[in-house]
mmCIF file of C-alpha atoms in Angstrom:
data_model
loop_
_atom_site.group_PDB
_atom_site.id
_atom_site.type_symbol
_atom_site.label_atom_id
_atom_site.label_comp_id
_atom_site.label_asym_id
_atom_site.label_seq_id
_atom_site.Cartn_x
_atom_site.Cartn_y
_atom_site.Cartn_z
ATOM 1 C CA UNK A 294 30.184 133.306 77.527
ATOM 2 C CA UNK A 295 33.408 132.059 79.410
ATOM 3 C CA UNK A 296 36.247 130.810 77.199
ATOM 4 C CA UNK A 297 36.578 126.951 77.786
ATOM 5 C CA UNK A 298 40.040 127.151 77.502
ATOM 6 C CA UNK A 299 40.442 129.626 80.536
ATOM 7 C CA UNK A 300 37.605 128.181 82.883
ATOM 8 C CA UNK A 301 38.423 125.944 85.872
ATOM 9 C CA UNK A 302 38.173 122.400 85.050
ATOM 10 C CA UNK A 303 35.575 120.998 87.639
ATOM 11 C CA UNK A 304 36.897 117.535 86.389
ATOM 12 C CA UNK A 305 40.562 118.478 87.849
ATOM 13 C CA UNK A 306 38.921 119.357 91.341
ATOM 14 C CA UNK A 307 37.018 116.153 91.441
ATOM 15 C CA UNK A 308 39.877 114.145 90.214
ATOM 16 C CA UNK A 309 42.193 115.609 92.916
ATOM 17 C CA UNK A 310 39.553 115.005 95.418
ATOM 18 C CA UNK A 311 39.064 111.364 94.399
ATOM 19 C CA UNK A 312 42.911 110.908 94.682
ATOM 20 C CA UNK A 313 43.133 112.680 97.916
ATOM 21 C CA UNK A 314 40.067 110.681 99.606
ATOM 22 C CA UNK A 315 42.674 107.814 100.033
ATOM 23 C CA UNK A 316 45.025 110.242 102.071
ATOM 24 C CA UNK A 317 41.742 110.969 104.171
ATOM 25 C CA UNK A 318 41.504 107.369 105.404
ATOM 26 C CA UNK A 319 39.258 105.611 102.906
ATOM 27 C CA UNK A 320 41.909 103.124 102.407
ATOM 28 C CA UNK A 321 41.403 101.985 106.070
ATOM 29 C CA UNK A 322 37.716 101.655 105.342
ATOM 30 C CA UNK A 323 38.260 99.403 102.587
ATOM 31 C CA UNK A 324 40.566 97.183 104.500
ATOM 32 C CA UNK A 325 38.282 96.859 107.327
ATOM 33 C CA UNK A 326 35.292 96.039 104.987
ATOM 34 C CA UNK A 327 37.412 93.344 103.466
ATOM 35 C CA UNK A 328 38.312 91.745 106.750
ATOM 36 C CA UNK A 329 34.451 91.500 107.569
ATOM 37 C CA UNK A 330 34.667 88.552 105.078
ATOM 38 C CA UNK A 331 36.612 85.270 105.640
ATOM 39 C CA UNK A 332 40.292 85.668 104.463
ATOM 40 C CA UNK A 333 39.415 89.268 103.623
ATOM 41 C CA UNK A 334 42.877 90.798 104.575
ATOM 42 C CA UNK A 335 44.392 88.696 101.561
ATOM 43 C CA UNK A 336 41.748 90.122 99.244
ATOM 44 C CA UNK A 337 43.654 91.754 96.396
ATOM 45 C CA UNK A 338 41.695 94.994 97.015
ATOM 46 C CA UNK A 339 42.885 95.049 100.622
ATOM 47 C CA UNK A 340 46.497 94.522 99.494
ATOM 48 C CA UNK A 341 46.372 97.346 97.042
ATOM 49 C CA UNK A 342 45.424 99.584 99.934
ATOM 50 C CA UNK A 343 49.089 99.333 100.960
ATOM 51 C CA UNK A 344 52.494 100.338 99.475
ATOM 52 C CA UNK A 345 54.498 97.870 97.630
ATOM 53 C CA UNK A 346 57.605 97.180 99.827
ATOM 54 C CA UNK A 347 60.098 97.735 96.837
ATOM 55 C CA UNK A 348 59.449 96.670 93.301
ATOM 56 C CA UNK A 349 55.939 96.356 91.984
ATOM 57 C CA UNK A 350 52.857 98.546 91.918
ATOM 58 C CA UNK A 351 49.843 98.783 94.185
ATOM 59 C CA UNK A 352 46.984 101.351 94.104
ATOM 60 C CA UNK A 353 48.348 103.287 96.913
ATOM 61 C CA UNK A 354 51.576 103.929 95.060
ATOM 62 C CA UNK A 355 49.794 105.945 92.431
ATOM 63 C CA UNK A 356 48.245 108.664 95.085
ATOM 64 C CA UNK A 357 51.505 110.979 95.350
ATOM 65 C CA UNK A 358 52.424 110.884 91.783
ATOM 66 C CA UNK A 359 48.909 111.426 90.536
ATOM 67 C CA UNK A 360 48.708 114.341 92.830
ATOM 68 C CA UNK A 361 51.689 115.681 91.233
ATOM 69 C CA UNK A 362 50.409 114.906 87.802
ATOM 70 C CA UNK A 363 47.165 116.783 88.491
ATOM 71 C CA UNK A 364 49.345 119.764 89.743
ATOM 72 C CA UNK A 365 51.040 119.844 86.441
ATOM 73 C CA UNK A 366 47.765 119.936 84.549
ATOM 74 C CA UNK A 367 46.671 122.983 86.200
ATOM 75 C CA UNK A 368 49.803 125.176 85.364
ATOM 76 C CA UNK A 369 49.005 125.633 81.539
ATOM 77 C CA UNK A 370 45.560 127.210 82.765
ATOM 78 C CA UNK A 371 46.898 129.409 85.493
ATOM 79 C CA UNK A 372 49.929 130.603 83.437
ATOM 80 C CA UNK A 373 47.641 131.617 80.477
ATOM 81 C CA UNK A 374 45.428 133.466 83.448
ATOM 82 C CA UNK A 375 48.231 135.238 84.723
ATOM 83 C CA UNK A 376 49.647 136.315 81.233
ATOM 84 C CA UNK A 377 46.136 137.580 80.118
ATOM 85 C CA UNK A 378 46.152 139.936 83.410
ATOM 86 C CA UNK A 379 49.381 141.440 82.344
ATOM 87 C CA UNK A 380 51.638 139.637 84.879
ATOM 88 C CA UNK A 381 55.371 140.089 83.898
ATOM 89 C CA UNK A 382 57.526 137.256 83.498
ATOM 90 C CA UNK A 383 59.492 138.398 86.817
ATOM 91 C CA UNK A 384 56.365 138.158 88.980
ATOM 92 C CA UNK A 385 55.585 134.794 87.443
ATOM 93 C CA UNK A 386 58.959 133.282 88.448
ATOM 94 C CA UNK A 387 58.536 134.843 91.764
ATOM 95 C CA UNK A 388 55.412 133.261 92.219
ATOM 96 C CA UNK A 389 56.675 129.956 91.229
ATOM 97 C CA UNK A 390 59.708 130.006 93.562
ATOM 98 C CA UNK A 391 57.567 131.316 96.335
ATOM 99 C CA UNK A 392 55.062 128.546 96.044
ATOM 100 C CA UNK A 393 57.829 125.762 96.125
ATOM 101 C CA UNK A 394 59.553 127.408 99.120
ATOM 102 C CA UNK A 395 56.143 127.389 100.846
ATOM 103 C CA UNK A 396 55.707 123.779 100.037
ATOM 104 C CA UNK A 397 59.194 122.737 101.220
ATOM 105 C CA UNK A 398 58.428 124.462 104.522
ATOM 106 C CA UNK A 399 55.201 122.698 104.826
ATOM 107 C CA UNK A 400 56.926 119.379 104.246
ATOM 108 C CA UNK A 401 59.275 120.271 107.047
ATOM 109 C CA UNK A 402 56.465 120.993 109.352
ATOM 110 C CA UNK A 403 54.661 117.830 108.174
ATOM 111 C CA UNK A 404 57.673 115.667 108.899
ATOM 112 C CA UNK A 405 57.481 117.163 112.445
ATOM 113 C CA UNK A 406 60.162 119.778 112.559
ATOM 114 C CA UNK A 407 58.565 121.881 115.278
ATOM 115 C CA UNK A 408 57.331 118.682 117.220
ATOM 116 C CA UNK A 409 60.712 116.974 117.323
ATOM 117 C CA UNK A 410 63.077 119.853 117.254
ATOM 118 C CA UNK A 411 66.030 120.641 115.056
ATOM 119 C CA UNK A 412 67.922 117.773 115.963
ATOM 120 C CA UNK A 413 68.295 115.298 113.272
ATOM 121 C CA UNK A 414 65.091 116.288 111.488
ATOM 122 C CA UNK A 415 63.822 114.846 108.063
ATOM 123 C CA UNK A 416 64.314 117.190 105.326
ATOM 124 C CA UNK A 417 63.072 115.370 102.349
ATOM 125 C CA UNK A 418 59.192 115.158 102.019
ATOM 126 C CA UNK A 419 56.147 114.736 99.917
ATOM 127 C CA UNK A 420 55.126 118.256 99.668
ATOM 128 C CA UNK A 421 58.984 119.456 99.166
ATOM 129 C CA UNK A 422 59.145 116.836 96.287
ATOM 130 C CA UNK A 423 55.886 118.281 94.653
ATOM 131 C CA UNK A 424 56.858 121.923 95.098
ATOM 132 C CA UNK A 425 60.386 121.375 93.563
ATOM 133 C CA UNK A 426 59.352 119.199 90.624
ATOM 134 C CA UNK A 427 56.311 121.318 89.759
ATOM 135 C CA UNK A 428 58.517 124.477 89.647
ATOM 136 C CA UNK A 429 60.876 122.740 87.317
ATOM 137 C CA UNK A 430 58.223 121.639 85.011
ATOM 138 C CA UNK A 431 56.453 124.968 85.059
ATOM 139 C CA UNK A 432 59.720 126.787 84.184
ATOM 140 C CA UNK A 433 60.274 124.306 81.425
ATOM 141 C CA UNK A 434 56.888 124.997 80.124
ATOM 142 C CA UNK A 435 57.738 128.484 79.765
ATOM 143 C CA UNK A 436 61.184 128.215 78.248
ATOM 144 C CA UNK A 437 60.718 125.339 75.885
ATOM 145 C CA UNK A 438 58.413 124.490 73.021
ATOM 146 C CA UNK A 439 56.057 121.496 73.340
ATOM 147 C CA UNK A 440 58.701 119.310 71.218
ATOM 148 C CA UNK A 441 61.428 120.620 73.254
ATOM 149 C CA UNK A 442 59.610 119.477 76.510
ATOM 150 C CA UNK A 443 58.798 115.988 75.147
ATOM 151 C CA UNK A 444 62.478 115.399 74.126
ATOM 152 C CA UNK A 445 63.851 116.644 77.308
ATOM 153 C CA UNK A 446 61.431 114.363 79.386
ATOM 154 C CA UNK A 447 62.555 111.391 77.207
ATOM 155 C CA UNK A 448 66.196 112.165 77.813
ATOM 156 C CA UNK A 449 65.456 112.559 81.490
ATOM 157 C CA UNK A 450 63.875 109.283 81.716
ATOM 158 C CA UNK A 451 66.800 107.568 79.934
ATOM 159 C CA UNK A 452 69.370 109.211 81.674
ATOM 160 C CA UNK A 453 67.743 108.405 84.970
ATOM 161 C CA UNK A 454 67.435 104.801 83.997
ATOM 162 C CA UNK A 455 71.187 104.586 82.990
ATOM 163 C CA UNK A 456 72.560 106.171 85.920
ATOM 164 C CA UNK A 457 70.324 103.972 88.470
ATOM 165 C CA UNK A 458 70.505 100.683 86.366
ATOM 166 C CA UNK A 459 74.177 100.644 85.854
ATOM 167 C CA UNK A 460 75.842 102.763 88.687
ATOM 168 C CA UNK A 461 75.630 100.839 92.099
ATOM 169 C CA UNK A 462 76.391 102.650 95.425
ATOM 170 C CA UNK A 463 80.061 102.731 96.059
ATOM 171 C CA UNK A 464 79.453 101.968 99.685
ATOM 172 C CA UNK A 465 77.362 98.956 99.263
ATOM 173 C CA UNK A 466 79.766 96.479 97.661
ATOM 174 C CA UNK A 467 78.061 93.249 96.437
ATOM 175 C CA UNK A 468 74.498 94.803 96.512
ATOM 176 C CA UNK A 469 72.860 95.180 93.150
ATOM 177 C CA UNK A 470 72.177 98.553 91.823
ATOM 178 C CA UNK A 471 68.307 98.191 92.147
ATOM 179 C CA UNK A 472 68.409 97.002 95.596
ATOM 180 C CA UNK A 473 67.396 99.079 98.613
ATOM 181 C CA UNK A 474 71.056 98.943 99.795
ATOM 182 C CA UNK A 475 72.842 99.238 96.415
ATOM 183 C CA UNK A 476 71.056 101.900 94.725
ATOM 184 C CA UNK A 477 72.663 105.210 93.836
ATOM 185 C CA UNK A 478 69.778 107.209 94.690
ATOM 186 C CA UNK A 479 70.335 106.381 98.280
ATOM 187 C CA UNK A 480 73.842 106.775 98.288
ATOM 188 C CA UNK A 481 73.364 110.561 96.910
ATOM 189 C CA UNK A 482 71.158 111.073 99.893
ATOM 190 C CA UNK A 483 73.577 109.497 102.722
ATOM 191 C CA UNK A 484 76.523 111.628 101.166
ATOM 192 C CA UNK A 485 74.664 114.968 100.633
ATOM 193 C CA UNK A 486 71.040 115.136 102.410
ATOM 194 C CA UNK A 487 71.492 116.349 105.887
ATOM 195 C CA UNK A 488 69.287 115.105 108.815
ATOM 196 C CA UNK A 489 67.552 111.615 108.785
ATOM 197 C CA UNK A 490 66.380 109.731 105.967
ATOM 198 C CA UNK A 491 62.913 107.899 106.061
ATOM 199 C CA UNK A 492 64.147 104.484 105.859
ATOM 200 C CA UNK A 493 67.562 104.984 107.339
ATOM 201 C CA UNK A 494 69.846 104.384 104.328
ATOM 202 C CA UNK A 495 67.201 105.576 102.024
ATOM 203 C CA UNK A 496 64.662 108.119 101.443
ATOM 204 C CA UNK A 497 61.499 107.769 98.788
ATOM 205 C CA UNK A 498 61.539 111.595 98.744
ATOM 206 C CA UNK A 499 65.187 112.090 98.202
ATOM 207 C CA UNK A 500 67.339 114.529 95.871
ATOM 208 C CA UNK A 501 67.984 112.330 92.737
ATOM 209 C CA UNK A 502 64.374 111.320 92.468
ATOM 210 C CA UNK A 503 63.426 114.746 91.555
ATOM 211 C CA UNK A 504 64.661 114.095 88.005
ATOM 212 C CA UNK A 505 61.861 111.442 87.103
ATOM 213 C CA UNK A 506 59.405 113.119 89.649
ATOM 214 C CA UNK A 507 59.795 116.311 87.237
ATOM 215 C CA UNK A 508 58.867 114.163 84.466
ATOM 216 C CA UNK A 509 55.749 113.035 86.291
ATOM 217 C CA UNK A 510 54.899 116.822 86.572
ATOM 218 C CA UNK A 511 55.739 117.520 82.868
ATOM 219 C CA UNK A 512 53.397 114.746 81.680
ATOM 220 C CA UNK A 513 50.524 116.747 83.593
ATOM 221 C CA UNK A 514 51.542 119.871 82.066
ATOM 222 C CA UNK A 515 51.462 118.311 78.667
ATOM 223 C CA UNK A 516 47.959 116.986 79.524
ATOM 224 C CA UNK A 517 46.905 120.478 80.646
ATOM 225 C CA UNK A 518 48.227 121.963 77.389
ATOM 226 C CA UNK A 519 46.531 119.533 75.342
ATOM 227 C CA UNK A 520 43.209 120.076 76.980
ATOM 228 C CA UNK A 521 43.652 123.696 76.191
ATOM 229 C CA UNK A 522 43.967 123.046 72.601
ATOM 230 C CA UNK A 523 41.522 123.346 69.892
ATOM 231 C CA UNK A 524 41.569 119.478 68.986
ATOM 232 C CA UNK A 525 38.199 117.835 68.677
ATOM 233 C CA UNK A 526 39.660 114.466 69.785
ATOM 234 C CA UNK A 527 41.068 115.147 73.235
ATOM 235 C CA UNK A 528 39.552 112.357 75.119
ATOM 236 C CA UNK A 529 40.444 109.744 72.675
ATOM 237 C CA UNK A 530 44.116 111.034 72.263
ATOM 238 C CA UNK A 531 44.476 111.037 76.097
ATOM 239 C CA UNK A 532 43.295 107.370 76.218
ATOM 240 C CA UNK A 533 45.492 106.358 73.244
ATOM 241 C CA UNK A 534 48.675 108.327 74.759
ATOM 242 C CA UNK A 535 47.811 106.476 78.028
ATOM 243 C CA UNK A 536 47.810 103.010 76.367
ATOM 244 C CA UNK A 537 50.997 103.825 74.650
ATOM 245 C CA UNK A 538 52.849 104.908 77.712
ATOM 246 C CA UNK A 539 51.606 101.850 79.649
ATOM 247 C CA UNK A 540 52.814 99.578 77.092
ATOM 248 C CA UNK A 541 56.415 101.204 76.946
ATOM 249 C CA UNK A 542 56.427 101.043 80.753
ATOM 250 C CA UNK A 543 55.556 97.457 80.945
ATOM 251 C CA UNK A 544 58.090 96.454 78.417
ATOM 252 C CA UNK A 545 60.884 98.637 79.876
ATOM 253 C CA UNK A 546 59.886 97.030 83.289
ATOM 254 C CA UNK A 547 61.579 93.758 82.237
ATOM 255 C CA UNK A 548 64.817 95.613 82.585
ATOM 256 C CA UNK A 549 64.051 98.456 84.997
ATOM 257 C CA UNK A 550 61.353 97.393 87.538
ATOM 258 C CA UNK A 551 58.360 99.521 88.284
ATOM 259 C CA UNK A 552 59.357 100.995 91.720
ATOM 260 C CA UNK A 553 57.869 104.066 93.572
ATOM 261 C CA UNK A 554 60.620 104.177 96.193
ATOM 262 C CA UNK A 555 63.299 104.949 93.218
ATOM 263 C CA UNK A 556 60.449 106.672 91.302
ATOM 264 C CA UNK A 557 61.830 104.529 88.260
ATOM 265 C CA UNK A 558 61.554 105.528 84.830
ATOM 266 C CA UNK A 559 59.052 102.663 84.350
ATOM 267 C CA UNK A 560 57.051 103.942 87.283
ATOM 268 C CA UNK A 561 56.642 107.326 85.726
ATOM 269 C CA UNK A 562 55.227 105.892 82.510
ATOM 270 C CA UNK A 563 52.984 103.308 84.171
ATOM 271 C CA UNK A 564 51.531 105.582 86.803
ATOM 272 C CA UNK A 565 51.413 108.191 84.149
ATOM 273 C CA UNK A 566 49.272 106.003 82.020
ATOM 274 C CA UNK A 567 47.071 105.563 84.837
ATOM 275 C CA UNK A 568 46.793 109.257 85.746
ATOM 276 C CA UNK A 569 46.162 110.283 82.369
ATOM 277 C CA UNK A 570 43.542 107.697 81.681
ATOM 278 C CA UNK A 571 41.702 108.484 84.947
ATOM 279 C CA UNK A 572 41.839 112.246 84.044
ATOM 280 C CA UNK A 573 40.531 111.594 80.629
ATOM 281 C CA UNK A 574 37.384 109.616 82.063
ATOM 282 C CA UNK A 575 36.817 112.281 84.840
ATOM 283 C CA UNK A 576 37.133 114.954 81.903
ATOM 284 C CA UNK A 577 34.797 113.191 79.502
ATOM 285 C CA UNK A 578 32.003 112.606 82.323
ATOM 286 C CA UNK A 579 32.114 115.990 83.818
ATOM 287 C CA UNK A 580 33.536 118.706 81.333
ATOM 288 C CA UNK A 581 32.214 116.922 78.084
ATOM 289 C CA UNK A 582 29.199 115.163 79.125
ATOM 290 C CA UNK A 583 28.185 117.551 81.838
ATOM 291 C CA UNK A 584 27.278 114.634 84.259
ATOM 292 C CA UNK A 585 28.250 116.564 87.504
ATOM 293 C CA UNK A 586 25.440 116.003 90.006
ATOM 294 C CA UNK A 587 27.533 113.484 91.993
ATOM 295 C CA UNK A 588 30.601 115.284 92.399
ATOM 296 C CA UNK A 589 30.231 117.523 95.554
ATOM 297 C CA UNK A 590 31.989 115.005 97.593
ATOM 298 C CA UNK A 591 34.974 114.918 95.917
ATOM 299 C CA UNK A 592 35.011 118.561 94.779
ATOM 300 C CA UNK A 593 34.923 119.639 98.467
ATOM 301 C CA UNK A 594 38.216 117.508 99.180
ATOM 302 C CA UNK A 595 39.925 118.484 95.777
ATOM 303 C CA UNK A 596 39.549 122.171 96.459
ATOM 304 C CA UNK A 597 41.210 122.170 99.588
ATOM 305 C CA UNK A 598 43.821 119.185 99.362
ATOM 306 C CA UNK A 599 46.744 120.949 100.821
ATOM 307 C CA UNK A 600 44.405 121.829 103.788
ATOM 308 C CA UNK A 601 43.352 118.210 104.362
ATOM 309 C CA UNK A 602 46.854 116.654 104.072
ATOM 310 C CA UNK A 603 48.359 118.982 106.739
ATOM 311 C CA UNK A 604 45.030 119.004 108.986
ATOM 312 C CA UNK A 605 45.189 115.281 109.129
ATOM 313 C CA UNK A 606 48.796 115.568 110.489
ATOM 314 C CA UNK A 607 47.802 118.300 113.139
ATOM 315 C CA UNK A 608 44.373 117.305 114.194
ATOM 316 C CA UNK A 609 43.573 114.129 115.716
ATOM 317 C CA UNK A 610 40.416 112.908 113.552
ATOM 318 C CA UNK A 611 40.238 109.414 115.299
ATOM 319 C CA UNK A 612 39.959 111.180 118.668
ATOM 320 C CA UNK A 613 37.151 113.562 117.268
ATOM 321 C CA UNK A 614 35.376 110.239 115.998
ATOM 322 C CA UNK A 615 35.680 108.459 119.281
ATOM 323 C CA UNK A 616 34.512 111.535 121.083
ATOM 324 C CA UNK A 617 31.072 111.407 119.271
ATOM 325 C CA UNK A 618 30.929 107.765 118.425
ATOM 326 C CA UNK A 619 32.885 106.104 121.246
ATOM 327 C CA UNK A 620 29.834 104.781 123.181
ATOM 328 C CA UNK A 621 28.256 103.373 120.133
ATOM 329 C CA UNK A 622 31.168 101.673 118.978
ATOM 330 C CA UNK A 623 31.628 99.735 122.370
ATOM 331 C CA UNK A 624 28.350 98.117 121.635
ATOM 332 C CA UNK A 625 29.704 96.579 118.376
ATOM 333 C CA UNK A 626 31.956 93.708 117.440
ATOM 334 C CA UNK A 627 35.627 94.778 117.227
ATOM 335 C CA UNK A 628 35.846 94.983 113.493
ATOM 336 C CA UNK A 629 32.354 96.637 113.071
ATOM 337 C CA UNK A 630 33.422 99.118 115.836
ATOM 338 C CA UNK A 631 36.659 99.798 114.274
ATOM 339 C CA UNK A 632 34.643 100.480 110.713
ATOM 340 C CA UNK A 633 32.262 102.922 112.524
ATOM 341 C CA UNK A 634 35.294 104.955 114.039
ATOM 342 C CA UNK A 635 37.245 105.069 110.735
ATOM 343 C CA UNK A 636 34.143 106.119 109.080
ATOM 344 C CA UNK A 637 33.462 108.903 111.722
ATOM 345 C CA UNK A 638 37.211 110.179 111.194
ATOM 346 C CA UNK A 639 36.670 110.464 107.516
ATOM 347 C CA UNK A 640 33.433 112.194 108.117
ATOM 348 C CA UNK A 641 34.843 114.767 110.337
ATOM 349 C CA UNK A 642 37.442 115.425 108.043
ATOM 350 C CA UNK A 643 35.271 116.042 105.105
ATOM 351 C CA UNK A 644 32.870 118.051 107.405
ATOM 352 C CA UNK A 645 35.563 120.462 108.338
ATOM 353 C CA UNK A 646 36.411 120.716 104.694
ATOM 354 C CA UNK A 647 32.725 121.185 103.716
ATOM 355 C CA UNK A 648 32.604 123.886 106.192
ATOM 356 C CA UNK A 649 35.480 125.774 104.750
ATOM 357 C CA UNK A 650 33.976 125.097 101.214
ATOM 358 C CA UNK A 651 30.886 126.762 102.233
ATOM 359 C CA UNK A 652 32.575 129.806 103.725
ATOM 360 C CA UNK A 653 34.851 129.736 100.385
ATOM 361 C CA UNK A 654 38.087 129.405 102.529
ATOM 362 C CA UNK A 655 40.807 127.697 100.299
ATOM 363 C CA UNK A 656 44.433 127.213 101.224
ATOM 364 C CA UNK A 657 46.193 128.321 98.130
ATOM 365 C CA UNK A 658 49.950 127.836 97.986
#
């Protein structure tokens, strides 16, 4: 019988798929459904399908950090498997570096490096941050004990708070340290990062944000380590830890607002609490209770998450939907037509992933 410590967690694939379906276009469908009702664009559900402009937290702000958290969960399992196969430390380090570099390059491509040319490219990216933050968290897992990693995470979060909260950008006199113009995070990128920044003077995937993003990945690694343990109270303790992180994050946010763009320390804790609680729920339902007849839709997405992220940037799924459903859409009122075409685009994405799933083709980085 397979060792439960080493088997692939179905809940992890399903949770990843749940997270990534909002990248596939489900959020647009939700907004359109809301607009079918009077004042629906102002519904809280519709508002949460957009990112917070600066301070604050909306559901869409959780997608990126949750994916990084999930990547962290998987590492203790993959590391144990590599060690059990006799892989040397040198080969493991090489694999970590290769994965990070690959994600950085994919991030360049996603940002349009080949499309726009090499003049003034945007080098910061979602995939680049995932690659580097995950690599650092993986190395810390290898070199440090659990207690040392918890202490390191706490020091990084407190140190980042002190730096961002009390050191304003030298080139933005009069602007507060927590504003778009006055934060030190943007200043570092303006001084160091070549190419263009996403917001002109600031990039939400910039260099300094790697510090708290690494902690997000470390929280995932700690979770994966805990799931691999022999404890009989895994789910209960994960929910308790999530509640504790949420409480600390909310209290701390009175001084250091929850802010995805800055990846504030409070953002790490509050979204970490959400990610941990959601994973605990998926883990309890699927891997503990065995209720898994409903998971195929999410599993297909979760097992090819990088594929769909890149594919949606390269392939016009909306064009595919219009090709097959355009004549039907023209028969419908505008909002219903939009809903049909959006649903068709998501269906096209999923069917491509399902084809790859059936052929056992998975993009592994």
